[in-house]
Amino acid sequence: MPQIKKKGTSGQAKNFITRTQAVKKLQISLPDFRRLCIFKGIYPREPRNKRKASKSSTQSTTFYYTKDIQYLLHEPLIKRFREHKAVSKKIAKSLGRGEVGDAARLDKNGTAKISLDHIIKERYPAFVDALRDLDDALSLLFLFANLPSTVAVPPKTIALCQRLCLEFEHYLITSHSLRKSFLSIKGIYYQATIQGQDVLWLVPYKFVQRVTNDVDFRIMGTFVEFYTTLLGFVNFRLYTSIGLVYPPKFNASVDEKGGELGAFILEGKNLGHQVSSEIDTQNQINGRPVNSTETNQEIQKKVDALGDIVEHIETTTQEQNTQTQVADENSEAIDKFEATGDGADILPQPQISGAEASHLFESLTFFLSRETPRQPLEFILRAFGCKRVGWDTVLGDGAYTHNESDTSITHQIVDRPPIPISNSTPTPVQDADTSAQASKSIPPGSRIPGRTYIQPQWVWDCINEGHLLPSYLYAPGATLPPHLSPWMKPKAGAYDPTAPLAAQEREGEAEEAEAALELEQEAKGDADEDEDEESEEEVAKTTNGVSKAVVPPKSKTVVEEDNSSDMEGDRHGMNVALGDDDEDSTDASSSFSGLDEDHLQADDVAPHPTTIHQAELEAEALGLPFSNTLASNPDAPAPLKSILKRSANNPKQKIINEAKKKRREEEEELERRKGMMGRRKRKLHDKMVYGLKKKEDEGEMLRGKRRRLEMERARKAT
């Protein structure tokens, strides 16, 4: 007799386990289970059939792999969690007895620290794996570095995140690994290439962050605890790979004054690399040498003693270096991919190399006005080779200079309206140590001649393009070019704001759009004239009524005296009612039969735009064109017919009609071809055409908007 198969021993019921069963199996609390799963990288799974996966009558919502939970049984952190639980019980008992000292002693000495080093090594056996998982870590740590300290976010966590993020930025500055950046609504996106891996992260703006209660900071704090350990390992490996000592020296006094990047002093791991990295770059805070007390005298003596040896080595290897430099220049040249056909897609171009990135802003000296964001600008400028960045004293310490009138400044980044040129001359720098200079500033609203003033977007667009862009496009008060995402791949047929309109328009699109715009402007001008005439007539009527009301009625004697003059007026075709006789007035009013047709046609007034719009709606409801409706309608007003006749003879209207006729013929030809297709191919074709038509309509709308703006600018310029 075959063995009876029990329920829940095979299939999905065996492969999956519910969260409640997993917590019972591990014998830990639910918060500890969440922390353990985050540390180990175990996430809920979705079975194909929840009814078969759940062993109970009620359907569970959260499932895990049984093998993952079995793997957690041997985790050393479970023992730490149980020890923490035991210590917390002892602390609670001590507080219940009133033994506050014992409770404080247990909290300080009895709680063992949790180490996540072994988990980092397990989850990332290779360094490349850690780099691939660095995007989320950097985004979360930069977010916590900008949060205010609260009960849920302690100050120690914020300080740790800030230190790790600044250390990572120092590596990018030293290695020139930063490639692209983009300003968005969410924040600033950065992309760096580290050992062949592209790392993309988001940094929020330096605004006041409001911590809300609808965010579970316990879960986010667990991720922060894991990511801080991960970034510490990554920073150590990155620093040692370029010959730097980790962690770098930290100057707390400079950091308290807002130095940030200037509060760290990097040191080389070996003496040869230390000469090039520490003395040349790192012993200079933002291009400014530090005080003599901060330098290491012993290292300086060793460098002086080995100076002759270094010179001898340099002379012997000079020829080899020249050959290798030529080979490197040939190898580092970036090829540009060009499209082979007119309708082919534009291939993405390779990124800028590290050698080119290190020399982009090398020869320039920048000064940041107090209204500009100092932190991202300083980081980007220094990452792309700039050694001298100054700013106003209100932005913090660590600047190359705080003197705005320094003659060595070549570019000043401002974010304010246009600045007039000042008559004051810049003051030359007399002391080499710029840190001892007094904070000097030019009068507000003035501008130093010979200095280039640009807006902050110029820096981002330059690094994304890989070369310095014209500065006049980013002058203060100028309309800035569109700031596009550097990761957006241009597609054939899509709208490209950077390309000219002539290269994107279809055949005859420009002429048709210009004709439509001119016709629309003419119609608006006619409507404005009609409104002006109507307003003038209303004003005339009101003035006439007022004059009649003010003039007093004449007496009979005065009327008899004026009969002679009135009779003369009758000879000129004017009938005037005289006196107070009611019969004469009624006869005179009844004798007027209105204007004749010729007079009406001559003095015809253009209809109101609402009348034209109503006629268009009636034609659309009948399924007829607007011209046929007016031609067949004898009751249509003469002004509408005259307007239609003028528009039909207008060459601009002819251009629009010809373009519509051509599109209609193309659609009819396409419908005839579709009739020869099968049902399945016709459906597939309709889907393709729908997507392409949607993209074309969107591109045409954007091109039309851009064309309107350009025409308005040209009209204002003339």
XYZ file of C-alpha atoms in Angstrom:
718
model
C 0.000 0.000 0.000
C 1.559 3.382 -0.970
C 2.422 5.836 1.760
C -0.133 8.575 2.297
C 1.226 11.995 1.428
C 0.698 14.544 4.198
C -0.524 18.034 3.498
C 2.019 20.849 3.677
C 5.137 18.714 3.200
C 5.871 19.523 -0.452
C 5.351 22.192 -3.047
C 4.729 25.817 -2.169
C 3.659 24.948 1.365
C 7.154 23.632 2.003
C 9.084 26.348 0.158
C 7.367 29.300 1.892
C 6.870 30.203 5.533
C 4.753 32.964 7.050
C 6.183 35.774 9.143
C 4.481 34.560 12.317
C 5.947 31.097 11.872
C 9.387 32.574 11.206
C 9.286 34.688 14.398
C 8.276 31.654 16.462
C 10.984 29.537 14.908
C 13.726 32.081 15.611
C 12.348 32.854 19.117
C 12.870 36.614 18.824
C 10.567 39.594 18.881
C 9.063 41.118 15.760
C 11.235 44.309 15.852
C 14.377 42.191 16.207
C 13.196 40.018 13.322
C 12.815 43.115 11.135
C 16.312 44.329 12.043
C 17.803 40.914 11.369
C 16.160 40.669 7.947
C 17.400 44.158 6.988
C 20.942 43.359 8.083
C 21.026 40.029 6.258
C 19.253 41.259 3.132
C 16.256 38.927 3.403
C 13.014 40.291 2.021
C 9.436 38.981 1.770
C 8.534 36.845 -1.217
C 5.320 36.540 -3.196
C 4.185 32.950 -3.892
C 2.266 32.085 -7.016
C -0.691 30.789 -5.030
C -1.167 32.188 -1.534
C -3.865 29.678 -0.698
C -1.523 26.745 -1.302
C 1.431 28.445 0.411
C -0.491 29.210 3.632
C -1.043 26.190 5.881
C -4.031 27.765 7.630
C -7.523 28.621 6.474
C -6.827 32.376 6.590
C -4.614 33.733 3.849
C -1.402 35.260 5.181
C -0.012 38.395 3.563
C 3.752 38.080 4.239
C 5.806 35.068 3.197
C 9.514 34.228 3.320
C 11.585 31.465 1.831
C 11.975 28.593 4.260
C 15.654 28.279 3.359
C 16.266 31.930 4.265
C 14.757 31.500 7.717
C 16.717 28.270 8.170
C 19.847 30.254 7.301
C 19.065 32.821 10.021
C 19.056 30.167 12.760
C 22.866 30.199 12.805
C 23.274 33.978 12.870
C 25.399 35.308 15.801
C 23.256 38.446 16.013
C 20.366 36.409 17.455
C 22.504 35.749 20.523
C 23.194 39.484 20.847
C 19.495 40.259 20.613
C 18.732 37.807 23.418
C 21.466 39.323 25.576
C 20.017 42.774 25.001
C 16.596 41.495 26.004
C 17.994 40.018 29.239
C 19.811 43.260 30.114
C 16.690 45.319 29.417
C 14.750 43.121 31.878
C 17.405 43.686 34.556
C 17.293 47.452 33.956
C 13.511 47.423 34.294
C 13.735 45.523 37.603
C 16.338 47.952 38.938
C 14.182 50.920 38.058
C 11.211 49.238 39.726
C 13.175 48.885 42.951
C 14.350 52.488 42.748
C 17.986 51.540 42.118
C 18.773 54.187 39.540
C 22.552 53.801 39.875
C 22.435 50.093 39.129
C 20.201 50.714 36.142
C 22.637 53.318 34.756
C 25.563 50.957 35.330
C 23.803 48.126 33.502
C 22.889 50.425 30.631
C 26.474 51.631 30.263
C 28.464 48.433 30.825
C 26.040 45.553 30.450
C 24.847 46.304 26.900
C 27.150 44.747 24.323
C 27.735 46.567 21.052
C 26.496 44.974 17.851
C 29.102 44.584 15.124
C 28.014 44.238 11.494
C 31.457 43.649 10.010
C 30.913 39.956 9.369
C 27.599 40.688 7.636
C 29.289 43.165 5.269
C 31.843 40.517 4.324
C 29.145 37.907 3.805
C 26.863 40.042 1.642
C 29.669 41.598 -0.416
C 32.418 39.044 -1.021
C 33.894 41.282 -3.775
C 34.443 45.030 -3.670
C 32.571 45.453 -6.954
C 29.441 44.067 -5.290
C 29.640 46.769 -2.630
C 30.038 49.491 -5.283
C 26.959 48.236 -7.128
C 24.894 48.510 -3.936
C 26.214 51.959 -3.013
C 23.449 54.040 -4.652
C 20.810 53.584 -1.958
C 23.387 53.839 0.817
C 24.655 57.240 -0.315
C 21.154 58.636 -0.919
C 19.976 57.663 2.569
C 23.125 58.832 4.367
C 23.111 62.208 2.607
C 19.456 62.548 3.580
C 20.150 61.873 7.266
C 23.155 64.201 7.153
C 20.763 67.088 6.380
C 18.045 66.197 8.908
C 17.627 68.085 12.195
C 18.289 66.209 15.414
C 15.155 64.848 17.091
C 14.265 62.018 19.467
C 13.992 59.621 16.530
C 17.188 60.919 14.873
C 19.933 61.381 17.508
C 22.762 63.889 16.936
C 25.401 61.127 16.936
C 23.790 59.478 13.907
C 23.673 62.781 12.027
C 27.328 63.560 12.830
C 28.397 60.070 11.695
C 26.523 60.426 8.404
C 28.044 63.856 7.785
C 31.571 62.617 8.434
C 31.239 59.588 6.138
C 29.683 61.649 3.342
C 32.420 64.297 3.491
C 35.092 61.587 3.447
C 33.502 60.081 0.358
C 33.404 63.509 -1.323
C 37.107 63.980 -0.538
C 37.884 60.754 -2.378
C 35.913 61.950 -5.412
C 37.782 65.275 -5.333
C 41.195 63.600 -5.086
C 40.534 60.948 -7.738
C 38.421 63.216 -10.014
C 35.805 60.485 -10.286
C 32.760 62.737 -10.514
C 31.249 62.743 -13.992
C 27.769 64.289 -14.132
C 25.259 66.178 -12.024
C 21.691 67.353 -12.469
C 19.485 69.845 -10.624
C 15.975 68.480 -10.074
C 12.980 69.218 -7.883
C 13.878 66.425 -5.460
C 17.481 67.496 -5.048
C 20.845 67.268 -6.816
C 21.761 64.061 -8.620
C 25.434 63.066 -8.834
C 27.081 60.345 -10.856
C 30.613 59.101 -10.286
C 32.613 56.383 -11.990
C 34.514 54.356 -9.378
C 36.661 51.509 -10.677
C 34.476 51.132 -13.747
C 31.164 51.207 -11.856
C 28.693 54.077 -12.237
C 27.314 55.214 -8.883
C 24.276 57.522 -8.877
C 22.883 59.124 -5.713
C 20.612 61.987 -4.667
C 21.512 64.816 -2.277
C 18.706 67.017 -0.887
C 18.928 70.790 -0.946
C 20.115 72.659 2.133
C 16.647 73.659 3.240
C 15.061 73.380 6.651
C 13.742 69.820 6.832
C 10.530 69.135 8.710
C 10.395 65.730 10.370
C 6.866 64.304 10.216
C 5.314 61.588 12.327
C 4.081 59.458 9.423
C 7.627 58.148 8.755
C 8.842 55.095 10.668
C 12.340 56.192 11.653
C 13.004 52.878 13.402
C 13.094 51.066 10.067
C 15.119 53.842 8.439
C 17.470 53.916 11.426
C 18.162 50.219 10.923
C 19.104 50.864 7.303
C 21.294 53.787 8.382
C 23.085 51.546 10.874
C 23.862 49.052 8.129
C 24.766 51.627 5.482
C 27.158 53.523 7.770
C 29.112 50.300 8.287
C 29.070 49.629 4.548
C 30.270 53.132 3.616
C 33.009 52.929 6.235
C 34.344 49.768 4.572
C 34.055 51.342 1.115
C 35.849 54.543 2.153
C 38.669 52.538 3.711
C 39.152 50.530 0.517
C 38.959 53.620 -1.707
C 41.435 55.622 0.374
C 43.963 52.808 0.535
C 43.644 52.196 -3.221
C 45.016 55.694 -3.978
C 47.590 55.659 -1.168
C 45.823 57.758 1.488
C 45.515 57.127 5.197
C 42.027 56.376 6.475
C 40.427 57.921 8.462
C 41.735 61.386 7.568
C 42.569 63.945 10.221
C 39.615 65.999 11.394
C 39.881 69.609 12.608
C 36.949 70.204 14.949
C 37.537 73.967 15.241
C 37.285 74.453 11.466
C 34.198 72.279 11.343
C 32.487 74.367 14.028
C 33.019 77.435 11.853
C 31.346 75.755 8.886
C 34.459 74.459 7.154
C 32.944 71.068 6.172
C 35.340 69.840 3.434
C 38.088 72.116 4.757
C 37.936 70.422 8.182
C 39.628 67.251 6.804
C 43.362 66.922 6.145
C 44.394 63.961 3.995
C 47.717 62.168 4.474
C 49.581 59.835 2.144
C 50.222 56.264 3.153
C 53.744 56.106 1.693
C 56.309 58.872 1.536
C 56.483 59.187 -2.246
C 52.750 59.589 -2.646
C 52.652 61.830 0.377
C 54.868 64.373 -1.384
C 52.403 64.714 -4.250
C 49.116 64.397 -2.427
C 49.578 65.730 1.082
C 51.924 68.669 0.528
C 50.755 69.807 -2.899
C 47.021 69.498 -2.406
C 45.931 68.329 0.999
C 48.077 70.649 3.105
C 46.297 73.449 1.266
C 42.742 73.963 2.379
C 40.948 75.054 -0.798
C 44.121 76.422 -2.395
C 45.185 78.175 0.821
C 48.147 76.790 2.818
C 47.370 75.888 6.418
C 49.251 77.233 9.413
C 52.715 75.942 10.203
C 51.481 74.365 13.429
C 49.215 72.031 11.451
C 52.003 70.579 9.275
C 54.014 67.552 10.285
C 57.614 68.648 10.857
C 59.031 65.131 10.878
C 57.610 64.344 7.465
C 58.980 67.614 6.114
C 62.489 66.719 7.299
C 62.290 63.325 5.611
C 61.129 64.950 2.415
C 64.033 67.412 2.453
C 66.534 64.604 3.106
C 65.228 62.543 0.206
C 64.934 65.462 -2.195
C 68.127 64.598 -4.054
C 67.036 60.976 -4.449
C 63.721 62.037 -5.877
C 65.408 64.385 -8.380
C 67.744 61.611 -9.518
C 64.842 59.239 -10.044
C 62.938 61.884 -11.987
C 65.854 62.557 -14.346
C 66.393 58.853 -15.093
C 62.743 58.199 -15.840
C 62.029 61.385 -17.785
C 62.286 59.753 -21.204
C 60.039 56.881 -20.148
C 57.472 59.301 -18.812
C 57.349 61.245 -22.084
C 56.712 58.061 -24.025
C 54.029 56.894 -21.625
C 52.371 60.325 -21.693
C 52.110 60.199 -25.484
C 50.637 56.710 -25.283
C 48.189 57.793 -22.584
C 47.068 60.780 -24.619
C 46.414 58.558 -27.597
C 44.582 55.995 -25.488
C 42.536 58.534 -23.521
C 41.181 60.226 -26.648
C 37.419 59.749 -26.669
C 35.772 58.644 -29.876
C 32.516 60.278 -30.892
C 29.729 58.152 -32.309
C 27.835 59.711 -35.175
C 24.565 58.588 -36.714
C 24.859 56.972 -40.137
C 21.415 57.946 -41.465
C 18.946 60.782 -41.211
C 16.343 58.833 -39.247
C 18.796 56.827 -37.145
C 18.897 57.106 -33.374
C 21.529 59.322 -31.803
C 24.035 57.111 -30.036
C 25.047 58.018 -26.453
C 28.486 59.585 -26.385
C 31.214 58.325 -24.023
C 31.819 60.223 -20.817
C 34.635 62.606 -20.072
C 37.850 60.954 -18.895
C 39.480 61.503 -15.525
C 42.378 63.483 -17.026
C 40.024 65.907 -18.763
C 37.848 66.258 -15.668
C 40.839 67.211 -13.533
C 41.694 70.182 -15.812
C 38.241 71.598 -16.563
C 38.340 74.431 -13.960
C 42.022 74.236 -13.097
C 43.022 77.673 -14.393
C 40.017 79.515 -12.954
C 39.409 81.179 -9.600
C 35.814 81.382 -8.393
C 34.031 83.498 -5.842
C 30.609 82.429 -4.561
C 28.140 85.122 -3.602
C 26.220 84.643 -0.410
C 22.933 83.828 -2.205
C 24.438 80.807 -4.028
C 24.546 77.218 -2.648
C 28.079 76.898 -1.388
C 28.276 73.155 -0.568
C 27.420 71.670 -3.998
C 29.340 74.340 -5.906
C 32.488 73.871 -3.843
C 32.309 70.092 -4.230
C 31.795 70.196 -8.012
C 34.414 72.872 -8.677
C 37.079 71.094 -6.636
C 36.174 67.707 -8.152
C 36.833 69.137 -11.617
C 40.217 70.644 -10.903
C 39.554 74.060 -9.351
C 42.042 74.785 -6.563
C 40.841 78.270 -5.543
C 37.239 78.824 -4.452
C 36.320 81.799 -2.302
C 33.036 82.845 -0.760
C 31.474 85.317 1.602
C 32.140 85.024 5.320
C 28.498 84.238 6.065
C 28.872 80.940 4.165
C 31.459 79.566 6.591
C 35.184 79.012 6.965
C 37.658 77.239 4.693
C 37.533 79.590 1.687
C 40.451 80.564 -0.507
C 39.564 84.191 0.148
C 36.721 86.167 1.691
C 37.717 89.339 -0.157
C 35.257 89.861 -3.002
C 37.494 92.468 -4.671
C 40.481 90.120 -4.969
C 42.260 90.567 -8.329
C 42.930 86.842 -8.743
C 39.204 86.050 -9.025
C 38.274 85.314 -12.636
C 34.649 84.145 -12.270
C 31.985 85.141 -9.760
C 28.839 83.040 -9.381
C 25.770 85.130 -8.566
C 22.058 84.416 -8.431
C 20.547 87.880 -8.436
C 19.216 90.426 -10.982
C 21.603 92.157 -13.410
C 24.406 94.019 -11.651
C 25.633 97.405 -12.954
C 29.341 97.921 -13.486
C 31.044 99.632 -10.569
C 33.526 102.487 -10.887
C 35.593 101.151 -7.994
C 38.824 99.366 -8.837
C 39.633 95.994 -7.270
C 42.120 95.946 -4.417
C 45.259 93.875 -5.031
C 46.239 91.134 -2.636
C 49.363 92.051 -0.684
C 49.581 89.234 1.844
C 50.191 85.719 0.585
C 48.291 84.173 3.459
C 44.729 84.948 2.490
C 43.373 83.445 5.695
C 44.638 86.497 7.576
C 42.862 88.945 5.300
C 40.000 90.940 6.618
C 36.633 90.277 5.094
C 36.217 92.897 2.394
C 33.267 93.325 0.122
C 32.440 95.746 -2.640
C 29.385 97.992 -2.319
C 26.127 96.109 -2.879
C 24.745 96.281 -6.396
C 28.140 96.989 -8.005
C 30.210 95.001 -10.474
C 33.976 94.742 -10.977
C 35.179 95.295 -14.571
C 37.094 92.446 -16.170
C 35.416 89.726 -14.103
C 33.040 87.145 -15.563
C 29.684 86.998 -13.780
C 27.689 83.815 -14.286
C 24.718 82.016 -12.791
C 25.121 78.673 -10.952
C 23.642 76.635 -13.817
C 26.766 77.359 -15.857
C 28.811 75.055 -13.617
C 26.414 72.117 -14.022
C 26.073 72.532 -17.769
C 29.853 72.751 -18.212
C 30.558 69.490 -16.417
C 27.747 67.704 -18.257
C 29.013 68.918 -21.646
C 32.663 68.269 -20.775
C 33.933 71.736 -21.768
C 33.512 75.383 -20.820
C 30.378 76.930 -22.306
C 30.001 80.586 -23.378
C 29.484 82.710 -20.299
C 27.227 85.303 -21.948
C 24.425 82.718 -22.114
C 24.455 82.532 -18.299
C 24.901 86.212 -17.464
C 22.943 87.615 -14.496
C 19.362 88.274 -15.507
C 19.647 86.381 -18.806
C 17.146 83.710 -19.850
C 19.009 80.483 -19.152
C 19.205 77.612 -21.634
C 17.161 74.510 -20.772
C 18.815 72.423 -18.062
C 18.349 68.849 -19.290
C 19.107 65.580 -17.595
C 22.475 64.213 -18.795
C 21.070 60.671 -18.620
C 18.261 61.364 -21.079
C 19.008 59.627 -24.372
C 17.827 61.595 -27.437
C 15.559 59.639 -29.772
C 14.758 60.134 -33.421
C 11.602 62.190 -33.888
C 11.467 63.404 -30.276
C 11.761 67.059 -29.324
C 15.278 68.183 -28.463
C 15.496 71.624 -26.777
C 19.189 71.943 -27.576
C 18.804 71.419 -31.340
C 17.511 74.165 -33.686
C 13.920 74.030 -34.843
C 14.862 73.715 -38.506
C 16.570 70.372 -37.835
C 13.504 68.895 -36.094
C 10.531 70.165 -38.093
C 8.773 68.090 -40.706
C 8.381 69.367 -44.240
C 6.205 72.464 -44.373
C 5.648 72.628 -40.608
C 7.342 76.004 -40.143
C 5.378 77.734 -42.938
C 2.098 76.286 -41.698
C 2.750 77.302 -38.098
C 3.835 80.827 -39.023
C 0.752 81.303 -41.206
C -1.519 80.069 -38.407
C 0.124 82.392 -35.894
C -0.202 85.413 -38.181
C -3.860 84.633 -38.885
C -4.504 84.300 -35.177
C -2.837 87.629 -34.497
C -4.886 89.292 -37.256
C -8.080 87.863 -35.786
C -7.104 89.155 -32.364
C -6.378 92.569 -33.865
C -9.804 92.663 -35.569
C -11.517 91.639 -32.348
C -9.683 94.358 -30.439
C -10.712 96.961 -33.043
C -14.344 95.847 -32.812
C -14.258 96.113 -29.050
C -12.768 99.601 -29.315
C -15.485 100.697 -31.755
C -18.214 99.285 -29.537
C -16.773 101.060 -26.519
C -16.583 104.333 -28.480
C -20.227 103.982 -29.553
C -21.291 103.316 -25.986
C -19.379 106.361 -24.798
C -20.990 108.483 -27.531
C -24.459 107.305 -26.574
C -23.889 108.051 -22.931
C -22.547 111.520 -23.697
C -25.507 112.293 -25.942
C -27.940 111.170 -23.287
C -26.205 113.269 -20.716
C -26.246 116.359 -22.953
C -29.914 115.938 -23.674
C -30.682 115.586 -20.037
C -28.708 118.712 -19.150
C -30.088 121.071 -21.831
C -33.399 122.677 -20.606
C -36.490 122.621 -22.872
C -37.072 125.700 -24.991
C -40.163 127.866 -24.651
C -42.690 128.464 -27.448
C -41.422 131.965 -28.110
C -37.899 130.751 -28.571
C -39.117 127.994 -30.887
C -41.022 130.461 -33.057
C -37.916 132.612 -33.349
C -35.871 129.593 -34.467
C -38.314 128.440 -37.140
C -36.389 130.176 -39.864
C -33.164 128.395 -38.986
C -34.987 125.069 -38.700
C -36.499 125.456 -42.137
C -33.059 125.965 -43.547
C -31.994 122.757 -41.877
C -34.863 120.936 -43.637
C -33.417 121.917 -46.972
C -30.260 119.910 -46.127
C -32.274 116.716 -45.522
C -32.794 117.081 -41.773
C -36.204 116.726 -40.135
C -36.349 118.220 -36.691
C -39.367 117.963 -34.391
C -40.138 121.335 -32.877
C -42.211 122.363 -29.913
C -44.088 120.214 -27.433
C -46.800 118.968 -29.757
C -47.263 115.218 -29.259
C -48.812 114.652 -32.649
C -45.853 116.198 -34.475
C -43.437 114.104 -32.446
C -45.320 110.881 -33.131
C -45.499 111.634 -36.842
C -41.835 112.374 -36.994
C -40.907 109.183 -35.146
C -43.198 107.036 -37.280
C -41.942 108.577 -40.500
C -38.408 107.103 -39.983
C -38.297 103.648 -41.646
C -34.618 102.826 -41.033
C -31.564 102.675 -43.296
C -31.629 101.159 -46.741
C -29.669 98.015 -47.716
C -26.894 99.884 -49.475
C -26.312 102.061 -46.436
C -26.394 99.006 -44.143
C -23.863 97.091 -46.221
C -21.593 100.098 -46.396
C -21.622 100.673 -42.639
C -21.621 96.988 -41.702
C -19.814 96.164 -38.487
C -17.726 93.004 -37.985
C -19.454 90.408 -35.817
C -18.396 89.612 -32.291
C -16.003 86.640 -31.853
C -18.693 84.798 -29.890
C -20.914 84.863 -32.989
C -18.163 83.302 -35.078
C -17.552 80.695 -32.395
C -21.260 79.836 -32.284
C -21.329 79.364 -36.053
C -18.304 77.078 -35.855
C -19.992 74.961 -33.199
C -23.129 74.645 -35.338
C -21.053 73.561 -38.334
C -19.217 71.005 -36.219
C -22.515 69.579 -34.894
C -23.806 69.169 -38.478
C -20.595 67.533 -39.619
C -19.924 70.225 -42.220
C -16.983 72.562 -42.701
C -17.428 76.087 -41.543
C -17.304 77.548 -45.082
C -20.051 75.272 -46.467
C -22.336 76.131 -43.569
C -22.037 79.854 -44.203
C -22.394 79.480 -47.956
C -25.602 77.420 -47.665
C -27.106 79.467 -44.842
C -28.973 82.505 -46.248
C -29.545 83.842 -42.740
C -25.826 84.015 -42.004
C -24.690 87.551 -41.265
C -22.867 89.368 -44.033
C -19.781 90.123 -41.903
C -19.137 86.396 -41.397
C -19.342 85.783 -45.132
C -17.011 88.681 -45.842
C -14.514 87.431 -43.265
C -14.664 83.942 -44.745
C -14.197 85.313 -48.246
C -11.161 87.310 -47.168
C -9.684 84.312 -45.368
C -10.237 82.036 -48.369
C -8.330 84.424 -50.622
C -5.581 84.882 -48.007
C -2.319 83.167 -49.100
C -1.602 82.221 -45.515
C -4.910 80.410 -45.284
C -4.087 78.653 -48.544
C -0.871 77.290 -47.029
C -2.795 75.874 -44.087
C -5.447 74.352 -46.331
C -2.843 72.736 -48.575
C -1.076 71.212 -45.576
C -4.372 69.833 -44.249
C -5.238 68.441 -47.659
C -1.856 66.729 -47.899
C -2.243 65.142 -44.475
C -5.748 64.015 -45.352
C -4.483 62.343 -48.535
C -1.740 60.586 -46.575
C -4.277 59.283 -44.060
C -6.520 58.025 -46.847
C -3.591 56.265 -48.506
C -2.679 54.677 -45.174
C -6.254 53.474 -44.688
C -6.213 51.881 -48.143
C -3.016 50.036 -47.309
C -4.398 48.884 -43.994
C -7.339 47.335 -45.818
C -4.926 44.873 -47.451
C -3.542 43.725 -44.069
C -4.792 40.949 -41.910
C -6.623 41.520 -38.676
C -3.665 40.762 -36.413
C -1.219 42.875 -38.410
C -3.725 45.724 -38.532
C -4.032 45.757 -34.729
C -0.269 45.696 -34.336
C 0.056 48.507 -36.850
C -2.567 50.592 -35.032
C -0.685 50.242 -31.758
C 2.566 51.311 -33.369
C 0.970 54.261 -35.111
C -0.755 55.341 -31.885
C 2.522 55.495 -29.987
C 4.345 57.302 -32.784
C 1.455 59.739 -33.262
C 1.472 60.524 -29.549
C 5.188 61.314 -29.613
C 4.833 63.419 -32.759
C 1.951 65.420 -31.293
C 3.912 66.063 -28.122
C 6.960 67.153 -30.088
C 4.867 69.387 -32.352
C 3.246 71.017 -29.331
C 6.640 71.737 -27.744
C 8.056 73.045 -31.020
C 5.037 75.328 -31.442
C 5.523 76.701 -27.940
C 9.187 77.335 -28.616
C 8.351 78.977 -31.962
C 5.928 81.360 -30.271
C 8.526 82.381 -27.705
C 11.140 82.989 -30.373
C 8.738 85.120 -32.416
C 7.849 87.174 -29.350
C 11.526 87.727 -28.566
C 12.222 88.779 -32.151
C 9.256 91.159 -32.096
C 10.432 92.737 -28.835
C 13.968 93.057 -30.143
C 12.774 94.919 -33.237
